[in-house]
DNA sequence: CATCCACCAAGAGAATTTTCATGAGATTGT
DNA sequence: ACAATCTCATGAAAATTCTCTTGGTGGATG
């Protein structure tokens, strides 16, 4: 379970991150909005804990931005702002929960558990993704096909991960671009096609069953059939 | 969006259910635990709003029971119990959110929106159309016939979708043309015949049962027989 | 410095959609 | 029943759109 904590008050984020670590979570910390935004968009967190008031980008901006990139990561706001209007604004910006400082640590941890429980409930996937005779070990950046290990580059792993997390589904170019490159995109270049080619070269050449299917004019579909 | 509200205080549940209705939700109300439990297990709700203290079964029991039946329905606790321990217990029993009475209506509605937003986000559009041994997945631009996936092009999908949405019915050329091509660009030749051929080639050749029947001089009919 | 990787761009190549030519089958009137 | 006429199926090719391949550049890494 990977958590991103974005808060500029180190008096709070330091001990909090330590406690979350003790609870067994992986924790990344950012202490300004810009750093938080980048981390949130570039990594796949299971939960974002955001402060509202932040230098450079507010928590709400991060939340909106994450949501607009189709990431369903749960978001917990952690803030001193405590009018009902603030809460409504935060929740309607896409937050899943809202906790007012100062808060009791136990309640925070319970809410964190509640939010994370949901994502594991709905994704009972083990961290090793398997499709057909392909097995991806994202932590160690390796895929096995027919038992043999295949080394992949960073971008290749990212793409394959995205594919394997959504098998048998049409993934549009736009969705893939958004997942792999954080900034917005215009198909001004061919990166994706090129990347797909590299991945195919490693994954499916010499193994007759095709796994990456191109859907003309739309995107790609990954899976058997 | 279907909501179950379980609360024994009708002074609260009556106006609340009315407000939720006004907001456009379908609402069922139970005013004791047993009734709530039955409704929760027998129907598919998108959200449960539970009071903690209830005659017959507590909200926590309902929550545990729902969870043990592998229903991932979000649960919002609504209660007067307001120690941190209570909150932690509620959340750890499987609740997704916890709101203390008395609460502000706007905040409740915002939290309801937040919880429902999540379930629509993660719901893949599964309006799959089935006719005979054909199953169409328009979102992913695939049809399965006898379990095997067949890739279709954009126009083929559009035509097949139209067919499968109106099985066993005569669809005139004009109707089909209107559906597939905008009014401004009316193709002048026999595109439709050509397209039908392409579709037949993929769908029914090699599978003896004919699905696309031509109605001479009128149009086509899709279905068995 | 050598290597690996991400990115770019352009021509080759492939898939899709439309059009055309043609023949087979259906329909109608006589 | 027969011919004239209309409609559809079919294969092939043109037009269009999109993808793949390739070679190259620059930056980061070791």
Short mmCIF file of C-alpha atoms (C1' of nucleotides) in Angstrom, two decimals:
data_model
loop_
_atom_site.label_atom_id
_atom_site.label_comp_id
_atom_site.label_asym_id
_atom_site.label_seq_id
_atom_site.Cartn_x
_atom_site.Cartn_y
_atom_site.Cartn_z
CA UNK A 1 0.00 0.00 0.00
CA UNK A 2 1.53 3.20 -1.20
CA UNK A 3 0.54 6.52 0.28
CA UNK A 4 1.44 10.04 -0.76
CA UNK A 5 1.42 12.62 1.98
CA UNK A 6 1.47 16.25 0.90
CA UNK A 7 1.79 18.78 3.67
CA UNK A 8 4.03 21.79 4.11
CA UNK A 9 4.15 21.68 7.88
CA UNK A 10 7.01 19.36 8.59
CA UNK A 11 6.10 19.34 12.29
CA UNK A 12 3.07 17.36 11.19
CA UNK A 13 4.22 15.45 8.14
CA UNK A 14 7.41 14.14 9.71
CA UNK A 15 5.89 12.28 12.63
CA UNK A 16 2.85 11.31 10.61
CA UNK A 17 4.89 9.74 7.87
CA UNK A 18 6.87 7.85 10.47
CA UNK A 19 3.70 6.50 12.01
CA UNK A 20 2.29 5.46 8.66
CA UNK A 21 5.54 3.68 7.92
CA UNK A 22 5.25 1.86 11.23
CA UNK A 23 1.76 0.79 10.24
CA UNK A 24 3.32 -0.92 7.26
CA UNK A 25 2.54 1.50 4.47
CA UNK A 26 4.97 2.79 1.89
CA UNK A 27 4.98 6.55 2.24
CA UNK A 28 6.17 9.34 -0.02
CA UNK A 29 6.15 12.86 1.34
CA UNK A 30 6.00 16.15 -0.53
CA UNK A 31 6.04 19.45 1.26
CA UNK A 32 4.75 21.70 -1.46
CA UNK A 33 1.99 21.54 -3.99
CA UNK A 34 4.11 21.33 -7.10
CA UNK A 35 6.14 18.39 -5.85
CA UNK A 36 2.97 16.71 -4.64
CA UNK A 37 1.28 17.18 -7.98
CA UNK A 38 4.18 15.63 -9.85
CA UNK A 39 4.45 12.68 -7.55
CA UNK A 40 0.71 12.10 -7.61
CA UNK A 41 0.59 12.06 -11.39
CA UNK A 42 3.72 10.09 -11.99
CA UNK A 43 3.18 7.31 -9.48
CA UNK A 44 0.36 5.03 -8.68
CA UNK A 45 -0.62 5.63 -5.12
CA UNK A 46 -3.31 3.80 -3.25
CA UNK A 47 -4.14 6.87 -1.24
CA UNK A 48 -3.39 10.58 -1.25
CA UNK A 49 -3.41 12.53 2.00
CA UNK A 50 -3.48 16.19 1.10
CA UNK A 51 -3.28 19.37 3.03
CA UNK A 52 -5.56 22.06 1.74
CA UNK A 53 -3.31 25.08 1.93
CA UNK A 54 -0.08 24.44 0.14
CA UNK A 55 2.62 26.50 -1.53
CA UNK A 56 2.40 26.46 -5.36
CA UNK A 57 -0.65 24.23 -5.73
CA UNK A 58 -3.51 23.78 -3.30
CA UNK A 59 -4.66 20.35 -2.29
CA UNK A 60 -7.86 20.95 -4.21
CA UNK A 61 -5.90 21.61 -7.36
CA UNK A 62 -3.98 18.39 -6.93
CA UNK A 63 -7.18 16.53 -6.30
CA UNK A 64 -8.88 17.98 -9.38
CA UNK A 65 -5.87 17.33 -11.50
CA UNK A 66 -5.59 13.73 -10.38
CA UNK A 67 -9.26 13.17 -11.06
CA UNK A 68 -9.07 14.78 -14.48
CA UNK A 69 -6.38 12.28 -15.34
CA UNK A 70 -8.83 9.48 -14.68
CA UNK A 71 -7.00 8.26 -11.63
CA UNK A 72 -9.44 6.90 -9.11
CA UNK A 73 -6.99 7.11 -6.24
CA UNK A 74 -8.80 7.83 -2.98
CA UNK A 75 -8.07 11.25 -1.51
CA UNK A 76 -8.19 12.24 2.13
CA UNK A 77 -8.10 15.93 2.93
CA UNK A 78 -6.39 16.95 6.08
CA UNK A 79 -6.88 20.55 6.93
CA UNK A 80 -7.46 23.27 9.44
CA UNK A 81 -10.32 24.71 7.41
CA UNK A 82 -13.44 23.85 9.25
CA UNK A 83 -16.55 25.46 7.96
CA UNK A 84 -19.22 23.30 6.41
CA UNK A 85 -18.60 25.13 3.15
CA UNK A 86 -14.97 24.08 3.22
CA UNK A 87 -15.93 20.48 3.70
CA UNK A 88 -18.48 20.56 0.95
CA UNK A 89 -15.99 22.19 -1.38
CA UNK A 90 -13.34 19.62 -0.57
CA UNK A 91 -15.64 16.66 -1.02
CA UNK A 92 -17.07 18.02 -4.24
CA UNK A 93 -13.61 18.61 -5.60
CA UNK A 94 -13.20 14.87 -5.59
CA UNK A 95 -12.04 14.09 -2.08
CA UNK A 96 -13.28 10.89 -0.52
CA UNK A 97 -12.88 11.99 3.05
CA UNK A 98 -12.16 15.10 5.02
CA UNK A 99 -10.57 15.36 8.41
CA UNK A 100 -10.17 18.57 10.39
CA UNK A 101 -6.97 19.44 12.20
CA UNK A 102 -6.28 18.90 14.96
CA UNK A 103 -7.38 15.32 14.71
CA UNK A 104 -6.90 12.22 16.74
CA UNK A 105 -4.32 9.95 15.30
CA UNK A 106 -6.46 6.87 15.84
CA UNK A 107 -9.27 8.35 13.82
CA UNK A 108 -6.95 9.24 10.99
CA UNK A 109 -5.58 5.72 10.91
CA UNK A 110 -9.09 4.28 10.96
CA UNK A 111 -10.09 6.49 8.04
CA UNK A 112 -6.95 5.54 6.18
CA UNK A 113 -7.79 1.89 6.72
CA UNK A 114 -11.35 2.48 5.53
CA UNK A 115 -10.18 4.11 2.33
CA UNK A 116 -7.53 1.53 1.61
CA UNK A 117 -9.87 -1.33 2.44
CA UNK A 118 -12.05 -0.19 -0.41
CA UNK A 119 -9.32 -0.34 -2.99
CA UNK A 120 -8.20 -3.79 -1.92
CA UNK A 121 -11.81 -4.97 -1.84
CA UNK A 122 -12.31 -4.03 -5.42
CA UNK A 123 -8.91 -5.04 -6.68
CA UNK A 124 -8.20 -8.44 -5.19
CA UNK A 125 -5.23 -8.65 -7.53
CA UNK A 126 -2.04 -9.81 -6.04
CA UNK A 127 0.80 -7.48 -6.87
CA UNK A 128 2.01 -9.93 -9.46
CA UNK A 129 -0.11 -9.44 -12.52
CA UNK A 130 -0.77 -12.44 -14.70
CA UNK A 131 -2.33 -12.57 -18.12
CA UNK A 132 -2.02 -15.67 -20.26
CA UNK A 133 1.54 -16.95 -19.90
CA UNK A 134 2.84 -13.53 -18.96
CA UNK A 135 3.62 -12.70 -15.37
CA UNK A 136 4.62 -9.21 -14.40
CA UNK A 137 6.57 -8.42 -11.27
CA UNK A 138 6.38 -4.64 -11.18
CA UNK A 139 8.36 -4.31 -7.97
CA UNK A 140 11.36 -5.99 -9.51
CA UNK A 141 10.78 -4.66 -13.02
CA UNK A 142 10.70 -8.05 -14.67
CA UNK A 143 8.24 -9.98 -16.77
CA UNK A 144 8.26 -13.67 -17.17
CA UNK A 145 6.89 -15.23 -20.32
CA UNK A 146 6.80 -18.99 -20.37
CA UNK A 147 8.94 -18.86 -17.27
CA UNK A 148 11.74 -16.96 -18.94
CA UNK A 149 12.64 -13.56 -17.58
CA UNK A 150 12.54 -10.59 -19.92
CA UNK A 151 14.14 -7.29 -18.98
CA UNK A 152 12.12 -4.22 -19.70
CA UNK A 153 12.96 -0.57 -19.61
CA UNK A 154 11.15 1.84 -17.34
CA UNK A 155 8.65 3.05 -19.91
CA UNK A 156 8.04 -0.43 -21.18
CA UNK A 157 7.20 -1.62 -17.68
CA UNK A 158 4.84 1.28 -17.19
CA UNK A 159 3.01 0.54 -20.40
CA UNK A 160 2.83 -3.17 -19.74
CA UNK A 161 1.61 -2.55 -16.22
CA UNK A 162 -1.17 -0.38 -17.54
CA UNK A 163 -2.08 -3.02 -20.07
CA UNK A 164 -2.08 -5.81 -17.55
CA UNK A 165 -4.11 -3.87 -15.04
CA UNK A 166 -6.82 -3.49 -17.64
CA UNK A 167 -6.84 -6.66 -19.68
CA UNK A 168 -9.35 -7.23 -22.47
CA UNK A 169 -10.25 -3.58 -22.50
CA UNK A 170 -9.86 -0.95 -25.14
CA UNK A 171 -7.38 1.59 -23.86
CA UNK A 172 -7.48 4.69 -25.97
CA UNK A 173 -4.39 6.53 -27.05
CA UNK A 174 -5.43 9.41 -24.88
CA UNK A 175 -5.79 7.28 -21.78
CA UNK A 176 -2.44 5.67 -22.36
CA UNK A 177 -0.79 9.02 -22.95
CA UNK A 178 -2.26 10.37 -19.79
CA UNK A 179 -1.04 7.40 -17.84
CA UNK A 180 2.48 7.44 -19.21
CA UNK A 181 3.15 11.11 -19.63
CA UNK A 182 1.79 13.55 -17.15
CA UNK A 183 1.63 16.69 -19.26
CA UNK A 184 -1.09 16.94 -21.83
CA UNK A 185 -0.36 15.64 -25.22
CA UNK A 186 -0.95 16.16 -28.87
CA UNK A 187 -0.07 13.18 -31.03
CA UNK A 188 2.62 15.41 -32.45
CA UNK A 189 4.93 12.49 -32.28
CA UNK A 190 4.87 8.81 -32.39
CA UNK A 191 6.21 7.89 -29.02
CA UNK A 192 3.42 5.56 -28.21
CA UNK A 193 3.59 3.61 -31.44
CA UNK A 194 7.32 3.37 -31.03
CA UNK A 195 7.01 2.22 -27.46
CA UNK A 196 4.41 -0.37 -28.36
CA UNK A 197 6.77 -1.68 -30.95
CA UNK A 198 9.57 -2.08 -28.43
CA UNK A 199 7.27 -3.86 -26.06
CA UNK A 200 5.95 -6.16 -28.74
CA UNK A 201 9.44 -6.97 -29.80
CA UNK A 202 10.28 -8.20 -26.35
CA UNK A 203 6.99 -9.72 -25.38
CA UNK A 204 5.30 -11.30 -28.31
CA UNK A 205 7.77 -11.88 -31.07
CA UNK A 206 8.74 -15.53 -31.06
CA UNK A 207 5.67 -16.32 -28.96
CA UNK A 208 2.91 -16.92 -31.40
CA UNK A 209 -0.04 -15.71 -29.35
CA UNK A 210 -0.57 -12.04 -29.87
CA UNK A 211 -1.29 -10.06 -26.74
CA UNK A 212 -1.29 -6.43 -27.83
CA UNK A 213 -4.07 -5.85 -30.29
CA UNK A 214 -4.29 -2.54 -32.06
CA UNK A 215 -7.74 -1.12 -32.41
CA UNK A 216 -7.60 0.98 -35.51
CA UNK A 217 -8.11 4.65 -34.87
CA UNK A 218 -8.76 4.15 -31.17
CA UNK A 219 -5.97 2.57 -29.22
CA UNK A 220 -4.94 -0.87 -28.05
CA UNK A 221 -6.44 -3.85 -26.36
CA UNK A 222 -4.37 -6.24 -24.31
CA UNK A 223 -5.24 -9.87 -23.77
CA UNK A 224 -5.74 -13.22 -25.32
CA UNK A 225 -8.09 -13.45 -28.36
CA UNK B 1 -28.57 5.67 -7.76
CA UNK B 2 -30.28 3.63 -5.10
CA UNK B 3 -29.83 4.42 -1.43
CA UNK B 4 -30.96 2.52 1.64
CA UNK B 5 -31.57 4.61 4.72
CA UNK B 6 -31.87 2.75 8.02
CA UNK B 7 -32.84 4.83 11.01
CA UNK B 8 -35.43 4.37 13.72
CA UNK B 9 -36.00 8.04 14.39
CA UNK B 10 -38.65 8.97 11.89
CA UNK B 11 -38.19 12.64 12.78
CA UNK B 12 -34.87 12.30 11.04
CA UNK B 13 -35.42 9.66 8.40
CA UNK B 14 -38.63 11.15 7.03
CA UNK B 15 -37.27 14.57 6.03
CA UNK B 16 -33.93 13.10 5.09
CA UNK B 17 -35.43 10.59 2.71
CA UNK B 18 -37.51 13.34 1.16
CA UNK B 19 -34.44 15.46 0.61
CA UNK B 20 -32.51 12.59 -0.91
CA UNK B 21 -35.43 11.97 -3.25
CA UNK B 22 -35.36 15.61 -4.24
CA UNK B 23 -31.69 15.24 -5.03
CA UNK B 24 -32.63 12.59 -7.53
CA UNK B 25 -31.78 9.41 -5.68
CA UNK B 26 -34.00 6.38 -5.28
CA UNK B 27 -34.45 5.87 -1.56
CA UNK B 28 -35.66 2.94 0.51
CA UNK B 29 -36.19 3.48 4.21
CA UNK B 30 -36.16 0.94 7.02
CA UNK B 31 -36.76 1.95 10.60
CA UNK B 32 -35.40 -1.06 12.38
CA UNK B 33 -32.34 -3.20 12.05
CA UNK B 34 -34.03 -6.39 10.91
CA UNK B 35 -35.85 -4.72 8.05
CA UNK B 36 -32.71 -2.86 7.09
CA UNK B 37 -30.67 -6.03 7.07
CA UNK B 38 -33.14 -7.80 4.80
CA UNK B 39 -33.38 -4.93 2.38
CA UNK B 40 -29.62 -4.52 2.30
CA UNK B 41 -29.02 -8.15 1.50
CA UNK B 42 -31.85 -8.58 -0.96
CA UNK B 43 -31.32 -5.49 -3.06
CA UNK B 44 -28.40 -3.93 -4.78
CA UNK B 45 -27.91 -0.53 -3.29
CA UNK B 46 -25.29 1.96 -4.30
CA UNK B 47 -25.05 3.33 -0.78
CA UNK B 48 -26.20 2.42 2.72
CA UNK B 49 -26.81 5.13 5.29
CA UNK B 50 -27.02 3.47 8.67
CA UNK B 51 -27.82 4.61 12.13
CA UNK B 52 -25.68 3.00 14.77
CA UNK B 53 -28.27 2.26 17.44
CA UNK B 54 -31.14 0.34 16.00
CA UNK B 55 -33.82 -1.99 17.28
CA UNK B 56 -33.10 -5.65 16.49
CA UNK B 57 -29.81 -5.23 14.68
CA UNK B 58 -27.26 -2.49 15.12
CA UNK B 59 -25.87 -0.63 12.15
CA UNK B 60 -22.55 -2.30 12.76
CA UNK B 61 -24.12 -5.71 12.47
CA UNK B 62 -25.73 -4.76 9.18
CA UNK B 63 -22.45 -3.43 7.96
CA UNK B 64 -20.53 -6.57 8.93
CA UNK B 65 -23.18 -8.77 7.47
CA UNK B 66 -23.22 -6.92 4.17
CA UNK B 67 -19.47 -7.09 3.99
CA UNK B 68 -19.39 -10.78 4.78
CA UNK B 69 -21.67 -11.32 1.79
CA UNK B 70 -18.99 -9.78 -0.39
CA UNK B 71 -21.05 -6.75 -1.23
CA UNK B 72 -18.81 -3.77 -1.67
CA UNK B 73 -21.61 -1.28 -1.20
CA UNK B 74 -20.34 1.89 0.44
CA UNK B 75 -21.62 2.49 3.94
CA UNK B 76 -22.10 5.82 5.69
CA UNK B 77 -22.69 5.76 9.43
CA UNK B 78 -24.90 8.41 10.86
CA UNK B 79 -24.90 8.47 14.60
CA UNK B 80 -24.95 10.35 17.82
CA UNK B 81 -22.01 8.38 19.19
CA UNK B 82 -19.11 10.71 19.16
CA UNK B 83 -16.05 9.44 20.89
CA UNK B 84 -12.98 8.71 18.85
CA UNK B 85 -13.35 5.08 19.87
CA UNK B 86 -16.81 4.98 18.37
CA UNK B 87 -15.56 6.37 15.11
CA UNK B 88 -12.67 3.97 14.95
CA UNK B 89 -14.99 1.06 15.70
CA UNK B 90 -17.44 2.14 13.03
CA UNK B 91 -14.81 2.61 10.38
CA UNK B 92 -13.11 -0.65 11.22
CA UNK B 93 -16.41 -2.47 11.07
CA UNK B 94 -16.43 -1.70 7.38
CA UNK B 95 -17.96 1.75 7.17
CA UNK B 96 -16.60 4.08 4.54
CA UNK B 97 -17.56 7.25 6.29
CA UNK B 98 -18.84 8.37 9.62
CA UNK B 99 -20.89 11.44 10.37
CA UNK B 100 -21.89 12.60 13.83
CA UNK B 101 -25.37 13.83 14.64
CA UNK B 102 -26.31 16.55 14.59
CA UNK B 103 -24.83 17.21 11.23
CA UNK B 104 -25.24 19.83 8.56
CA UNK B 105 -27.38 18.68 5.71
CA UNK B 106 -25.01 20.10 3.12
CA UNK B 107 -22.14 18.11 4.51
CA UNK B 108 -24.16 14.92 4.47
CA UNK B 109 -25.11 15.49 0.87
CA UNK B 110 -21.50 16.21 -0.06
CA UNK B 111 -20.37 13.00 1.60
CA UNK B 112 -23.12 11.06 -0.13
CA UNK B 113 -21.98 12.50 -3.44
CA UNK B 114 -18.39 11.58 -2.66
CA UNK B 115 -19.29 7.98 -1.89
CA UNK B 116 -21.53 7.57 -4.91
CA UNK B 117 -19.03 9.23 -7.18
CA UNK B 118 -16.60 6.47 -6.38
CA UNK B 119 -18.91 3.66 -7.34
CA UNK B 120 -19.75 5.22 -10.69
CA UNK B 121 -16.07 5.89 -11.33
CA UNK B 122 -15.12 2.29 -10.95
CA UNK B 123 -18.10 0.78 -12.66
CA UNK B 124 -17.04 -0.31 -16.09
CA UNK B 125 -19.81 0.28 -18.59
CA UNK B 126 -21.06 -3.20 -18.99
CA UNK B 127 -23.99 -2.77 -21.27
CA UNK B 128 -23.15 -5.80 -23.28
CA UNK B 129 -25.65 -6.79 -25.89
CA UNK B 130 -26.38 -10.45 -26.44
CA UNK B 131 -28.20 -12.11 -29.29
CA UNK B 132 -27.89 -15.82 -29.93
CA UNK B 133 -24.26 -16.79 -29.39
CA UNK B 134 -23.08 -13.29 -30.15
CA UNK B 135 -22.03 -10.93 -27.40
CA UNK B 136 -21.17 -7.37 -28.23
CA UNK B 137 -18.96 -5.21 -26.06
CA UNK B 138 -19.27 -1.83 -27.70
CA UNK B 139 -16.99 -0.05 -25.24
CA UNK B 140 -14.08 -2.26 -26.06
CA UNK B 141 -15.00 -2.61 -29.68
CA UNK B 142 -15.15 -6.40 -29.64
CA UNK B 143 -17.71 -9.07 -30.32
CA UNK B 144 -17.48 -12.53 -28.95
CA UNK B 145 -18.98 -15.35 -30.95
CA UNK B 146 -18.83 -18.73 -29.31
CA UNK B 147 -16.46 -17.18 -26.80
CA UNK B 148 -13.89 -16.13 -29.33
CA UNK B 149 -13.15 -12.47 -29.76
CA UNK B 150 -13.58 -10.91 -33.16
CA UNK B 151 -12.17 -7.47 -33.85
CA UNK B 152 -14.47 -5.12 -35.66
CA UNK B 153 -13.86 -1.79 -37.29
CA UNK B 154 -15.64 1.35 -36.27
CA UNK B 155 -18.37 1.24 -38.91
CA UNK B 156 -18.89 -2.45 -38.43
CA UNK B 157 -19.41 -1.95 -34.73
CA UNK B 158 -21.88 0.84 -35.37
CA UNK B 159 -23.90 -1.29 -37.71
CA UNK B 160 -23.82 -4.32 -35.47
CA UNK B 161 -24.79 -2.21 -32.49
CA UNK B 162 -27.78 -0.91 -34.37
CA UNK B 163 -28.72 -4.43 -35.36
CA UNK B 164 -28.37 -5.83 -31.88
CA UNK B 165 -30.31 -3.01 -30.30
CA UNK B 166 -33.23 -3.91 -32.54
CA UNK B 167 -33.16 -7.64 -33.02
CA UNK B 168 -35.81 -9.46 -35.04
CA UNK B 169 -36.98 -6.22 -36.57
CA UNK B 170 -36.94 -4.93 -40.10
CA UNK B 171 -34.55 -2.05 -40.29
CA UNK B 172 -35.00 -0.16 -43.52
CA UNK B 173 -32.14 1.10 -45.57
CA UNK B 174 -33.12 4.61 -44.76
CA UNK B 175 -33.13 3.99 -41.04
CA UNK B 176 -29.76 2.36 -41.19
CA UNK B 177 -28.37 5.15 -43.30
CA UNK B 178 -29.64 7.72 -40.89
CA UNK B 179 -28.03 5.87 -38.01
CA UNK B 180 -24.66 5.37 -39.62
CA UNK B 181 -24.15 8.49 -41.64
CA UNK B 182 -25.01 12.03 -40.70
CA UNK B 183 -27.62 13.79 -42.76
CA UNK B 184 -25.07 15.95 -44.52
CA UNK B 185 -22.93 13.21 -45.98
CA UNK B 186 -25.12 10.67 -47.68
CA UNK B 187 -22.94 8.18 -49.49
CA UNK B 188 -24.06 7.81 -53.05
CA UNK B 189 -23.19 4.22 -53.71
CA UNK B 190 -23.96 0.89 -52.18
CA UNK B 191 -21.86 1.41 -49.11
CA UNK B 192 -24.38 -0.29 -46.97
CA UNK B 193 -24.36 -3.47 -48.99
CA UNK B 194 -20.60 -3.44 -48.94
CA UNK B 195 -20.54 -2.85 -45.21
CA UNK B 196 -23.04 -5.60 -44.58
CA UNK B 197 -20.81 -7.89 -46.50
CA UNK B 198 -17.79 -6.99 -44.42
CA UNK B 199 -19.76 -7.61 -41.27
CA UNK B 200 -21.12 -10.91 -42.48
CA UNK B 201 -17.65 -11.99 -43.41
CA UNK B 202 -16.49 -11.57 -39.85
CA UNK B 203 -19.62 -12.60 -38.03
CA UNK B 204 -21.40 -15.36 -39.82
CA UNK B 205 -19.08 -16.98 -42.28
CA UNK B 206 -17.81 -20.16 -40.71
CA UNK B 207 -20.71 -20.08 -38.26
CA UNK B 208 -23.59 -21.76 -39.98
CA UNK B 209 -26.45 -19.86 -38.37
CA UNK B 210 -27.23 -16.79 -40.38
CA UNK B 211 -27.88 -13.67 -38.38
CA UNK B 212 -28.20 -10.89 -40.91
CA UNK B 213 -31.20 -11.48 -43.13
CA UNK B 214 -31.80 -9.28 -46.12
CA UNK B 215 -35.35 -8.19 -46.77
CA UNK B 216 -35.54 -7.64 -50.46
CA UNK B 217 -36.34 -4.11 -51.43
CA UNK B 218 -36.68 -2.95 -47.83
CA UNK B 219 -33.65 -3.46 -45.67
CA UNK B 220 -32.26 -5.99 -43.21
CA UNK B 221 -33.41 -7.96 -40.24
CA UNK B 222 -31.06 -9.21 -37.57
CA UNK B 223 -31.63 -12.28 -35.46
CA UNK B 224 -32.11 -15.99 -35.50
CA UNK B 225 -34.62 -17.19 -38.15
"C1'" DC C 1 33.66 7.61 -23.49
"C1'" DA C 2 30.32 4.07 -24.40
"C1'" DT C 3 25.75 2.59 -23.51
"C1'" DC C 4 21.16 2.77 -22.71
"C1'" DC C 5 16.98 5.02 -22.98
"C1'" DA C 6 13.37 8.48 -24.25
"C1'" DC C 7 11.84 11.05 -27.89
"C1'" DC C 8 11.15 12.71 -32.66
"C1'" DA C 9 9.99 12.60 -37.59
"C1'" DA C 10 9.08 10.85 -42.15
"C1'" DG C 11 8.28 7.38 -45.47
"C1'" DA C 12 6.58 2.77 -45.91
"C1'" DG C 13 2.98 -0.04 -44.99
"C1'" DA C 14 -1.54 -1.56 -43.38
"C1'" DA C 15 -6.46 -1.11 -42.26
"C1'" DT C 16 -10.71 1.05 -43.20
"C1'" DT C 17 -14.20 3.12 -45.87
"C1'" DT C 18 -16.10 4.28 -50.17
"C1'" DT C 19 -16.76 3.58 -54.95
"C1'" DC C 20 -17.31 1.00 -59.14
"C1'" DA C 21 -18.30 -2.95 -62.25
"C1'" DT C 22 -20.56 -7.08 -62.74
"C1'" DG C 23 -23.47 -11.07 -62.26
"C1'" DA C 24 -26.99 -13.56 -59.72
"C1'" DG C 25 -31.36 -13.54 -57.75
"C1'" DA C 26 -36.04 -11.41 -56.99
"C1'" DT C 27 -40.06 -9.13 -58.73
"C1'" DT C 28 -43.39 -7.51 -61.95
"C1'" DG C 29 -46.28 -7.16 -65.94
"C1'" DT C 30 -47.67 -9.28 -69.81
"C1'" DA D 1 -43.22 -18.54 -68.72
"C1'" DC D 2 -40.52 -14.74 -70.36
"C1'" DA D 3 -38.30 -10.56 -70.56
"C1'" DA D 4 -37.51 -6.22 -68.51
"C1'" DT D 5 -36.35 -4.21 -64.37
"C1'" DC D 6 -34.91 -3.67 -59.89
"C1'" DT D 7 -32.05 -5.08 -55.91
"C1'" DC D 8 -28.37 -7.20 -53.67
"C1'" DA D 9 -23.83 -9.73 -53.31
"C1'" DT D 10 -19.35 -9.80 -54.50
"C1'" DG D 11 -14.61 -8.77 -55.69
"C1'" DA D 12 -11.49 -5.38 -56.66
"C1'" DA D 13 -9.64 -0.95 -56.57
"C1'" DA D 14 -9.42 3.98 -55.16
"C1'" DA D 15 -9.36 7.20 -51.49
"C1'" DT D 16 -8.58 8.00 -46.94
"C1'" DT D 17 -6.91 7.48 -42.54
"C1'" DC D 18 -3.97 5.65 -39.25
"C1'" DT D 19 0.01 2.59 -37.72
"C1'" DC D 20 4.53 0.72 -38.02
"C1'" DT D 21 9.22 0.88 -38.91
"C1'" DT D 22 13.39 2.94 -39.02
"C1'" DG D 23 17.17 5.86 -38.27
"C1'" DG D 24 18.71 9.54 -35.82
"C1'" DT D 25 19.39 13.08 -31.86
"C1'" DG D 26 20.23 14.29 -27.27
"C1'" DG D 27 20.39 13.41 -22.36
"C1'" DA D 28 21.42 10.59 -18.57
"C1'" DT D 29 24.12 7.04 -16.57
"C1'" DG D 30 27.97 4.39 -15.34
#
